[in-house]
Each structure stands twice: as C-alpha cells, then as structure tokens.
Amino acid sequence: MELGLTTFAELYPAGDRPAPSAAERLREVVEEAVATEQAGLAVYGVGEHHRKDFAASSPAVVLAAIAARTEKIQLTSAVTVLSSDDPVRVYQDFSTLDGLSNGRAELMAGRGSFTESFPLFGYDLSDYDELFEEKLALLLHLREDEPVTWNGKFRAPLRNATVYPRTDNRPLPVWIAVGGSPESVVRAGLLGLPLAIAIIGGQPARFKPLVDLYHRALAEGGHEKQPVAVHAHGYIADTEEEAIADFYEPYARAMSVIGRERGWGPMTRAQFDGLRSKEGSLFVGNPDYVAEKIADIRDTLSLDRFMLHTSVGTLPHEKVLHNIELLGAKVAPQVG
C-alpha cells in the first residue's frame, strides 16, 4: 500500500503562537514535501481553498515548486475544485506539472468541502451538481489524444480543439475525491476512475458499503480494478502522550472554527478521545498505534493508498517534519 501526506497549508494560530503568513506556510509545505520523499513515502497532495485560513489556492503552482525539489514522489491535488474551475485550464496546469515532474502529476477532482470558490469565480451554488458532472466530462475528454469538439452549458464551446501541452506516454491520471456520497462513488466506478475517500469523522468501517458499491459500479461499467485511497487526519510522535499533547489543542481549535461555520459544537476532549480510539477516524499516537490503525483500515476497505493529513491545526514545522520521519521509518514498514 502507498503512504503519503496531504495538506491545505493551514494558517491557524496555536497556543501563544500566531498564525504564520501565507508565504511562510507555503515555503514550509515545500520543505515538508521534500521530507516526505526523503522518508521514502509515495505521494504528497495539496488541496485547493480560497479563504484566509488556507494558503494553497493554486495546488498546481505549489506542486510545481515541489517538483523542482524532488525526483520520485507522486504529486497530486487534494483536491482540485473542478466545479468552479475551467477544465481546459486545469488540464493545462496539470499537464505542465506532469512535464516538469517527469510524469509524476495526478489530479484529484472533487466538488470541495467549502463553497467560497463558487461566488468568487461567478458560479451559482444551485448548479452545484450539474457543474461538476459537466466539467468532469470535459476534463476526461481533454485527456484523449484526439481533437475535442464539445458544447456545454457553463463555458464556451470547443471546435476541433487540441489543448496543449500534452502529457508524455500516458493520459493525465484523474481520481474522483468523495466525502461519502453514494452518487459520487457510483460515478467514479462507472467511469472507471480511481477513488479517494475523505474520512474526517465517525468510524472508517462505515465506508465499507461505499467501497463495495464502487467495486460493483466498476464491474457494471466494464472496468478493471482501480485504486482506492483514503485521506484522514492524524499525527505521529514518539509517544502517545506527546502526540496528544502536540496535536489536540491545534486540532480542536481548527475544527471548532470550521464547526462554527457549519453549525457544529466546539471540539471537546471527549470527542477527540473517541475519534482517536481504535475504531475512530483520527490517526494520532505513537508509530505502533498509528500503524495498527492504518493496517486495520487498509484491510477493512481494501486500500491501495493512505494519505495522512497532519496540518489540520497549524503545528510547528519541526514537529511536522518529525511526524513525516516517523511515518516513513516506523509506520510504513508495518503497513506497506
């Protein structure tokens, strides 16, 4: 199984530490991605957001900076909010990244967990589902090695157009990223695309019916087996006590900020402990404990990739680097 990390380049304060500037945090992200490769891990992902508490509004640009400092690691968006973007430009950005990285670019397409990009780029939230469906169809068409003639509702038509640059030797890899919608899982399966599931609450085992549904949709669509990935929050330290002490306050603060927007109550220590339990969705602890939890979810969901999202609250850079080191040196050998 592949292991890696994802980030949104979060900009939260923690304790008596102010939030870093966006420029500072983006430079840290590049260093953390370099450390991810040095730790022998397989993939690094950068998510797209357009709000003051996240610095990465353009994953392809951040990933291009990482490409210049790395040689082997897969570079993916996590996710690209395709509904509010232009598929032509998205294809160009990631085919350019693919060339710069010598064939290491991937794209995870999703509808996003926030909606700020829709008014920012002039889209109506009432078109939420239709936007994604149409733009995904165009993006997949653009990957094909033939001119595209296309007409849709949300952008100008294309007439016998080929979009450049092209990727070398393969179509641009496109995953579908979902948060638990059966309709999205079925879409990915019928299209024969890899599936990435964001698990940020509850019990990971509850996603098994969705994975089973995905495999049935793959078969119905006449497709071969495709990879399944999970993205989940977590943090590794040398001891359980240290992991909790480092992670709880920044995590609770960040989740409480987001919760106020969505009508959740503040994150409590009891909730945190429940999520951190063996059955919960939070992968926080010493290397052996986190490895055991990852192995469990790997076996339950038949995973091909697990991506740890550590920077939910903005942790000190040096602690994130040590977390990456432990993931590669002590967790990966137990779950790979």
Tab-separated table of C-alpha atoms in Angstrom:
chain	number	residue	atom	x	y	z
A	1	MET	CA	0.000	0.000	0.000
A	2	GLU	CA	1.206	3.509	-0.822
A	3	LEU	CA	1.595	6.004	2.027
A	4	GLY	CA	1.769	9.770	1.805
A	5	LEU	CA	0.629	13.097	3.196
A	6	THR	CA	-1.770	15.864	2.247
A	7	THR	CA	-2.036	19.492	3.311
A	8	PHE	CA	-4.204	22.549	2.800
A	9	ALA	CA	-1.363	24.827	4.010
A	10	GLU	CA	-3.449	25.761	7.053
A	11	LEU	CA	-2.915	29.142	8.734
A	12	TYR	CA	-4.241	28.745	12.288
A	13	PRO	CA	-2.646	30.100	15.463
A	14	ALA	CA	-1.846	27.593	18.210
A	15	GLY	CA	-1.341	28.393	21.875
A	16	ASP	CA	0.699	31.583	22.088
A	17	ARG	CA	1.978	31.180	18.525
A	18	PRO	CA	0.376	33.453	15.926
A	19	ALA	CA	-0.670	32.023	12.599
A	20	PRO	CA	2.164	32.025	10.053
A	21	SER	CA	1.956	34.189	6.976
A	22	ALA	CA	0.777	32.529	3.790
A	23	ALA	CA	4.235	32.917	2.245
A	24	GLU	CA	5.918	31.323	5.264
A	25	ARG	CA	3.485	28.426	5.333
A	26	LEU	CA	3.855	27.737	1.610
A	27	ARG	CA	7.632	27.546	1.978
A	28	GLU	CA	7.145	25.109	4.855
A	29	VAL	CA	4.845	22.988	2.678
A	30	VAL	CA	7.585	22.628	0.067
A	31	GLU	CA	10.062	21.561	2.759
A	32	GLU	CA	7.548	19.076	4.168
A	33	ALA	CA	7.000	17.563	0.722
A	34	VAL	CA	10.755	17.199	0.234
A	35	ALA	CA	10.921	15.468	3.623
A	36	THR	CA	8.081	13.171	2.533
A	37	GLU	CA	10.151	11.959	-0.410
A	38	GLN	CA	13.273	11.639	1.747
A	39	ALA	CA	11.269	9.453	4.142
A	40	GLY	CA	10.591	7.034	1.287
A	41	LEU	CA	6.862	7.781	1.069
A	42	ALA	CA	4.920	7.600	-2.180
A	43	VAL	CA	2.703	10.666	-2.566
A	44	TYR	CA	2.200	14.271	-1.471
A	45	GLY	CA	-1.057	16.145	-2.014
A	46	VAL	CA	-2.027	19.833	-1.829
A	47	GLY	CA	-5.661	20.890	-1.538
A	48	GLU	CA	-7.343	23.918	-3.124
A	49	HIS	CA	-9.104	26.538	-0.983
A	50	HIS	CA	-9.894	30.226	-1.347
A	51	ARG	CA	-10.158	31.502	2.221
A	52	LYS	CA	-7.937	33.281	4.724
A	53	ASP	CA	-7.179	30.205	6.856
A	54	PHE	CA	-5.655	28.193	3.966
A	55	ALA	CA	-2.681	29.351	1.898
A	56	ALA	CA	-2.913	26.999	-1.091
A	57	SER	CA	-5.371	28.422	-3.617
A	58	SER	CA	-3.383	27.023	-6.563
A	59	PRO	CA	-2.216	23.439	-5.926
A	60	ALA	CA	-0.546	23.099	-9.337
A	61	VAL	CA	1.750	26.042	-8.594
A	62	VAL	CA	2.716	24.678	-5.170
A	63	LEU	CA	3.241	21.204	-6.599
A	64	ALA	CA	5.445	22.641	-9.356
A	65	ALA	CA	7.712	24.150	-6.693
A	66	ILE	CA	7.825	20.740	-5.024
A	67	ALA	CA	8.583	19.056	-8.358
A	68	ALA	CA	11.711	21.167	-8.693
A	69	ARG	CA	12.992	19.845	-5.343
A	70	THR	CA	12.042	16.149	-5.693
A	71	GLU	CA	12.595	13.262	-8.104
A	72	LYS	CA	10.307	10.326	-7.299
A	73	ILE	CA	7.259	11.230	-5.236
A	74	GLN	CA	3.811	11.364	-6.850
A	75	LEU	CA	2.339	14.890	-6.789
A	76	THR	CA	-1.430	15.267	-6.547
A	77	SER	CA	-4.067	17.854	-5.870
A	78	ALA	CA	-6.149	17.002	-2.834
A	79	VAL	CA	-8.488	18.215	-4.224
A	80	THR	CA	-8.983	20.375	-7.311
A	81	VAL	CA	-12.393	22.061	-7.019
A	82	LEU	CA	-13.322	21.275	-10.594
A	83	SER	CA	-16.866	22.655	-10.330
A	84	SER	CA	-15.643	26.254	-10.108
A	85	ASP	CA	-12.681	25.962	-12.475
A	86	ASP	CA	-12.197	25.709	-16.228
A	87	PRO	CA	-11.337	22.126	-17.245
A	88	VAL	CA	-9.190	23.410	-20.118
A	89	ARG	CA	-7.007	25.413	-17.741
A	90	VAL	CA	-6.968	22.599	-15.189
A	91	TYR	CA	-5.728	20.186	-17.825
A	92	GLN	CA	-3.036	22.641	-18.942
A	93	ASP	CA	-1.876	23.270	-15.366
A	94	PHE	CA	-1.524	19.592	-14.532
A	95	SER	CA	-0.071	18.509	-17.872
A	96	THR	CA	2.528	21.254	-17.349
A	97	LEU	CA	3.192	19.900	-13.857
A	98	ASP	CA	3.480	16.420	-15.341
A	99	GLY	CA	6.177	17.606	-17.732
A	100	LEU	CA	8.090	19.486	-15.045
A	101	SER	CA	7.990	16.474	-12.718
A	102	ASN	CA	8.869	13.872	-15.371
A	103	GLY	CA	5.481	12.167	-15.262
A	104	ARG	CA	4.605	12.412	-11.556
A	105	ALA	CA	1.432	14.543	-11.679
A	106	GLU	CA	-2.025	13.387	-10.631
A	107	LEU	CA	-5.295	15.242	-10.253
A	108	MET	CA	-7.973	14.511	-7.661
A	109	ALA	CA	-11.182	16.112	-8.862
A	110	GLY	CA	-13.888	16.976	-6.363
A	111	ARG	CA	-16.649	19.393	-5.560
A	112	GLY	CA	-14.826	20.701	-2.489
A	113	SER	CA	-15.757	20.805	1.181
A	114	PHE	CA	-16.238	24.608	1.127
A	115	THR	CA	-18.211	26.760	-1.288
A	116	GLU	CA	-16.299	30.067	-1.334
A	117	SER	CA	-14.898	29.418	-4.827
A	118	PHE	CA	-18.352	29.438	-6.442
A	119	PRO	CA	-19.219	33.140	-5.955
A	120	LEU	CA	-15.523	34.053	-6.335
A	121	PHE	CA	-15.482	32.713	-9.885
A	122	GLY	CA	-19.058	33.617	-10.769
A	123	TYR	CA	-20.899	30.310	-10.355
A	124	ASP	CA	-24.281	29.666	-8.793
A	125	LEU	CA	-24.455	27.094	-5.997
A	126	SER	CA	-27.808	25.948	-7.341
A	127	ASP	CA	-25.788	24.422	-10.211
A	128	TYR	CA	-23.519	22.540	-7.762
A	129	ASP	CA	-24.084	19.024	-9.112
A	130	GLU	CA	-24.516	19.918	-12.755
A	131	LEU	CA	-21.288	21.951	-12.777
A	132	PHE	CA	-19.206	19.027	-11.574
A	133	GLU	CA	-20.789	16.495	-13.900
A	134	GLU	CA	-20.311	18.642	-17.000
A	135	LYS	CA	-16.787	19.785	-16.177
A	136	LEU	CA	-15.598	16.295	-15.282
A	137	ALA	CA	-16.885	15.021	-18.640
A	138	LEU	CA	-14.946	17.721	-20.470
A	139	LEU	CA	-11.754	17.125	-18.469
A	140	LEU	CA	-11.835	13.417	-19.277
A	141	HIS	CA	-12.430	14.219	-22.941
A	142	LEU	CA	-9.416	16.561	-22.966
A	143	ARG	CA	-7.166	13.705	-21.802
A	144	GLU	CA	-7.800	11.799	-25.017
A	145	ASP	CA	-5.245	12.021	-27.811
A	146	GLU	CA	-7.616	13.498	-30.369
A	147	PRO	CA	-9.136	16.926	-31.080
A	148	VAL	CA	-12.142	17.818	-28.952
A	149	THR	CA	-15.448	19.126	-30.218
A	150	TRP	CA	-17.648	19.922	-27.254
A	151	ASN	CA	-20.614	22.047	-26.269
A	152	GLY	CA	-21.946	22.574	-22.748
A	153	LYS	CA	-23.845	24.941	-20.510
A	154	PHE	CA	-21.077	26.544	-18.456
A	155	ARG	CA	-18.282	27.505	-20.862
A	156	ALA	CA	-17.715	28.420	-24.498
A	157	PRO	CA	-17.827	25.510	-26.956
A	158	LEU	CA	-14.745	23.839	-28.395
A	159	ARG	CA	-14.462	23.092	-32.098
A	160	ASN	CA	-11.869	20.501	-33.147
A	161	ALA	CA	-9.545	21.810	-30.410
A	162	THR	CA	-6.453	20.138	-29.000
A	163	VAL	CA	-5.280	21.511	-25.665
A	164	TYR	CA	-1.543	21.839	-25.093
A	165	PRO	CA	0.837	20.818	-23.608
A	166	ARG	CA	0.068	17.110	-23.751
A	167	THR	CA	1.304	14.609	-21.202
A	168	ASP	CA	4.026	12.209	-22.353
A	169	ASN	CA	3.317	8.489	-22.703
A	170	ARG	CA	0.092	8.346	-20.647
A	171	PRO	CA	-3.191	10.158	-20.052
A	172	LEU	CA	-3.190	12.541	-17.102
A	173	PRO	CA	-4.237	10.445	-14.067
A	174	VAL	CA	-7.583	11.671	-12.684
A	175	TRP	CA	-9.050	10.433	-9.382
A	176	ILE	CA	-12.525	11.183	-8.051
A	177	ALA	CA	-12.440	12.514	-4.497
A	178	VAL	CA	-15.574	11.985	-2.401
A	179	GLY	CA	-16.767	12.639	1.105
A	180	GLY	CA	-19.296	9.831	1.358
A	181	SER	CA	-21.903	10.439	-1.341
A	182	PRO	CA	-23.104	7.162	-2.908
A	183	GLU	CA	-23.852	9.001	-6.148
A	184	SER	CA	-20.238	10.213	-6.372
A	185	VAL	CA	-18.911	6.728	-5.662
A	186	VAL	CA	-21.080	5.223	-8.400
A	187	ARG	CA	-19.980	7.923	-10.850
A	188	ALA	CA	-16.318	7.105	-10.221
A	189	GLY	CA	-16.940	3.404	-10.715
A	190	LEU	CA	-18.979	3.727	-13.897
A	191	LEU	CA	-16.276	5.987	-15.360
A	192	GLY	CA	-13.511	3.578	-14.346
A	193	LEU	CA	-11.640	6.206	-12.304
A	194	PRO	CA	-9.662	5.707	-9.070
A	195	LEU	CA	-11.494	6.680	-5.876
A	196	ALA	CA	-10.213	8.811	-2.965
A	197	ILE	CA	-12.360	8.998	0.177
A	198	ALA	CA	-12.006	11.764	2.771
A	199	ILE	CA	-12.683	10.282	6.225
A	200	ILE	CA	-12.692	13.065	8.812
A	201	GLY	CA	-15.180	11.791	11.375
A	202	GLY	CA	-17.050	8.795	12.686
A	203	GLN	CA	-15.820	5.247	12.141
A	204	PRO	CA	-13.878	4.343	8.983
A	205	ALA	CA	-15.546	0.911	8.860
A	206	ARG	CA	-18.836	2.594	7.913
A	207	PHE	CA	-17.314	3.367	4.491
A	208	LYS	CA	-17.050	-0.312	3.554
A	209	PRO	CA	-20.511	-0.375	1.912
A	210	LEU	CA	-19.447	2.590	-0.229
A	211	VAL	CA	-16.268	0.821	-1.319
A	212	ASP	CA	-18.305	-2.277	-2.144
A	213	LEU	CA	-20.711	-0.090	-4.133
A	214	TYR	CA	-17.746	1.379	-6.011
A	215	HIS	CA	-16.474	-2.082	-6.978
A	216	ARG	CA	-19.936	-3.050	-8.209
A	217	ALA	CA	-20.101	0.130	-10.295
A	218	LEU	CA	-16.663	-0.620	-11.770
A	219	ALA	CA	-17.888	-4.058	-12.817
A	220	GLU	CA	-21.125	-2.657	-14.220
A	221	GLY	CA	-19.115	-0.168	-16.256
A	222	GLY	CA	-16.938	-2.953	-17.625
A	223	HIS	CA	-13.766	-1.641	-15.984
A	224	GLU	CA	-10.829	-3.365	-14.363
A	225	LYS	CA	-9.982	-2.863	-10.681
A	226	GLN	CA	-8.924	0.690	-9.838
A	227	PRO	CA	-7.030	2.039	-6.802
A	228	VAL	CA	-8.895	3.165	-3.680
A	229	ALA	CA	-7.336	5.757	-1.361
A	230	VAL	CA	-8.254	7.293	1.993
A	231	HIS	CA	-7.373	10.757	3.277
A	232	ALA	CA	-7.622	11.081	7.087
A	233	HIS	CA	-6.470	13.386	9.865
A	234	GLY	CA	-3.619	12.307	12.101
A	235	TYR	CA	-0.255	12.885	13.725
A	236	ILE	CA	2.588	10.673	14.936
A	237	ALA	CA	5.026	11.360	17.774
A	238	ASP	CA	7.478	9.202	19.670
A	239	THR	CA	4.985	8.541	22.453
A	240	GLU	CA	1.217	8.562	22.759
A	241	GLU	CA	1.379	11.271	25.422
A	242	GLU	CA	3.496	13.517	23.234
A	243	ALA	CA	1.214	13.012	20.216
A	244	ILE	CA	-1.851	14.027	22.215
A	245	ALA	CA	-0.104	16.993	23.816
A	246	ASP	CA	1.125	18.298	20.452
A	247	PHE	CA	-1.979	17.665	18.381
A	248	TYR	CA	-5.088	18.140	20.487
A	249	GLU	CA	-5.088	21.906	21.028
A	250	PRO	CA	-4.303	22.949	17.415
A	251	TYR	CA	-6.704	20.321	16.046
A	252	ALA	CA	-9.542	21.258	18.385
A	253	ARG	CA	-9.080	24.942	17.655
A	254	ALA	CA	-9.159	24.464	13.876
A	255	MET	CA	-12.121	22.081	13.942
A	256	SER	CA	-14.040	24.416	16.247
A	257	VAL	CA	-13.501	27.344	13.834
A	258	ILE	CA	-14.838	25.275	10.940
A	259	GLY	CA	-17.596	23.894	13.150
A	260	ARG	CA	-18.944	27.368	13.915
A	261	GLU	CA	-19.471	27.871	10.176
A	262	ARG	CA	-21.286	24.569	9.797
A	263	GLY	CA	-23.359	24.516	12.958
A	264	TRP	CA	-21.238	22.020	14.913
A	265	GLY	CA	-20.416	22.462	18.569
A	266	PRO	CA	-16.832	23.093	19.691
A	267	MET	CA	-14.469	20.114	19.578
A	268	THR	CA	-14.158	18.622	23.079
A	269	ARG	CA	-11.501	16.388	24.582
A	270	ALA	CA	-14.072	13.600	24.920
A	271	GLN	CA	-14.852	13.805	21.192
A	272	PHE	CA	-11.147	13.841	20.384
A	273	ASP	CA	-10.528	10.745	22.504
A	274	GLY	CA	-13.418	8.970	20.806
A	275	LEU	CA	-12.054	9.793	17.355
A	276	ARG	CA	-8.585	8.677	18.435
A	277	SER	CA	-9.860	5.303	19.661
A	278	LYS	CA	-9.119	2.160	17.690
A	279	GLU	CA	-12.461	2.380	15.824
A	280	GLY	CA	-12.303	6.141	15.221
A	281	SER	CA	-11.202	8.218	12.247
A	282	LEU	CA	-8.310	10.107	13.893
A	283	PHE	CA	-4.851	8.550	13.477
A	284	VAL	CA	-2.999	10.063	16.429
A	285	GLY	CA	-0.469	8.308	18.614
A	286	ASN	CA	2.905	6.590	18.628
A	287	PRO	CA	4.124	4.788	15.486
A	288	ASP	CA	2.916	1.336	16.545
A	289	TYR	CA	-0.585	2.561	17.373
A	290	VAL	CA	-0.948	4.544	14.144
A	291	ALA	CA	0.438	1.635	12.105
A	292	GLU	CA	-2.121	-0.698	13.670
A	293	LYS	CA	-4.971	1.666	12.828
A	294	ILE	CA	-3.775	2.149	9.250
A	295	ALA	CA	-3.431	-1.618	8.797
A	296	ASP	CA	-6.981	-2.072	10.072
A	297	ILE	CA	-8.457	0.448	7.642
A	298	ARG	CA	-6.323	-0.959	4.826
A	299	ASP	CA	-7.770	-4.416	5.391
A	300	THR	CA	-11.345	-3.243	6.014
A	301	LEU	CA	-11.556	-1.069	2.910
A	302	SER	CA	-9.048	-2.944	0.690
A	303	LEU	CA	-6.977	0.214	0.285
A	304	ASP	CA	-4.200	0.874	-2.190
A	305	ARG	CA	-3.191	4.251	-0.702
A	306	PHE	CA	-3.447	6.019	2.663
A	307	MET	CA	-2.794	9.771	2.950
A	308	LEU	CA	-2.250	11.304	6.393
A	309	HIS	CA	-3.399	14.910	6.835
A	310	THR	CA	-1.371	16.293	9.735
A	311	SER	CA	-1.751	20.063	9.386
A	312	VAL	CA	-5.421	20.316	10.388
A	313	GLY	CA	-4.296	22.806	13.009
A	314	THR	CA	-1.004	24.524	12.209
A	315	LEU	CA	1.646	22.541	14.075
A	316	PRO	CA	5.239	23.745	14.439
A	317	HIS	CA	7.161	22.929	11.281
A	318	GLU	CA	9.778	20.867	13.086
A	319	LYS	CA	7.101	18.646	14.624
A	320	VAL	CA	5.507	18.033	11.228
A	321	LEU	CA	8.907	17.035	9.866
A	322	HIS	CA	9.415	14.550	12.716
A	323	ASN	CA	5.908	13.174	12.104
A	324	ILE	CA	6.899	12.587	8.460
A	325	GLU	CA	10.116	10.894	9.510
A	326	LEU	CA	8.221	8.535	11.822
A	327	LEU	CA	5.621	7.755	9.148
A	328	GLY	CA	8.352	6.690	6.769
A	329	ALA	CA	10.756	4.965	9.149
A	330	LYS	CA	8.456	3.282	11.671
A	331	VAL	CA	4.901	3.145	10.303
A	332	ALA	CA	5.497	2.318	6.632
A	333	PRO	CA	7.438	-0.908	7.310
A	334	GLN	CA	4.459	-2.216	9.312
A	335	VAL	CA	1.737	-1.428	6.774
A	336	GLY	CA	3.417	-1.454	3.354
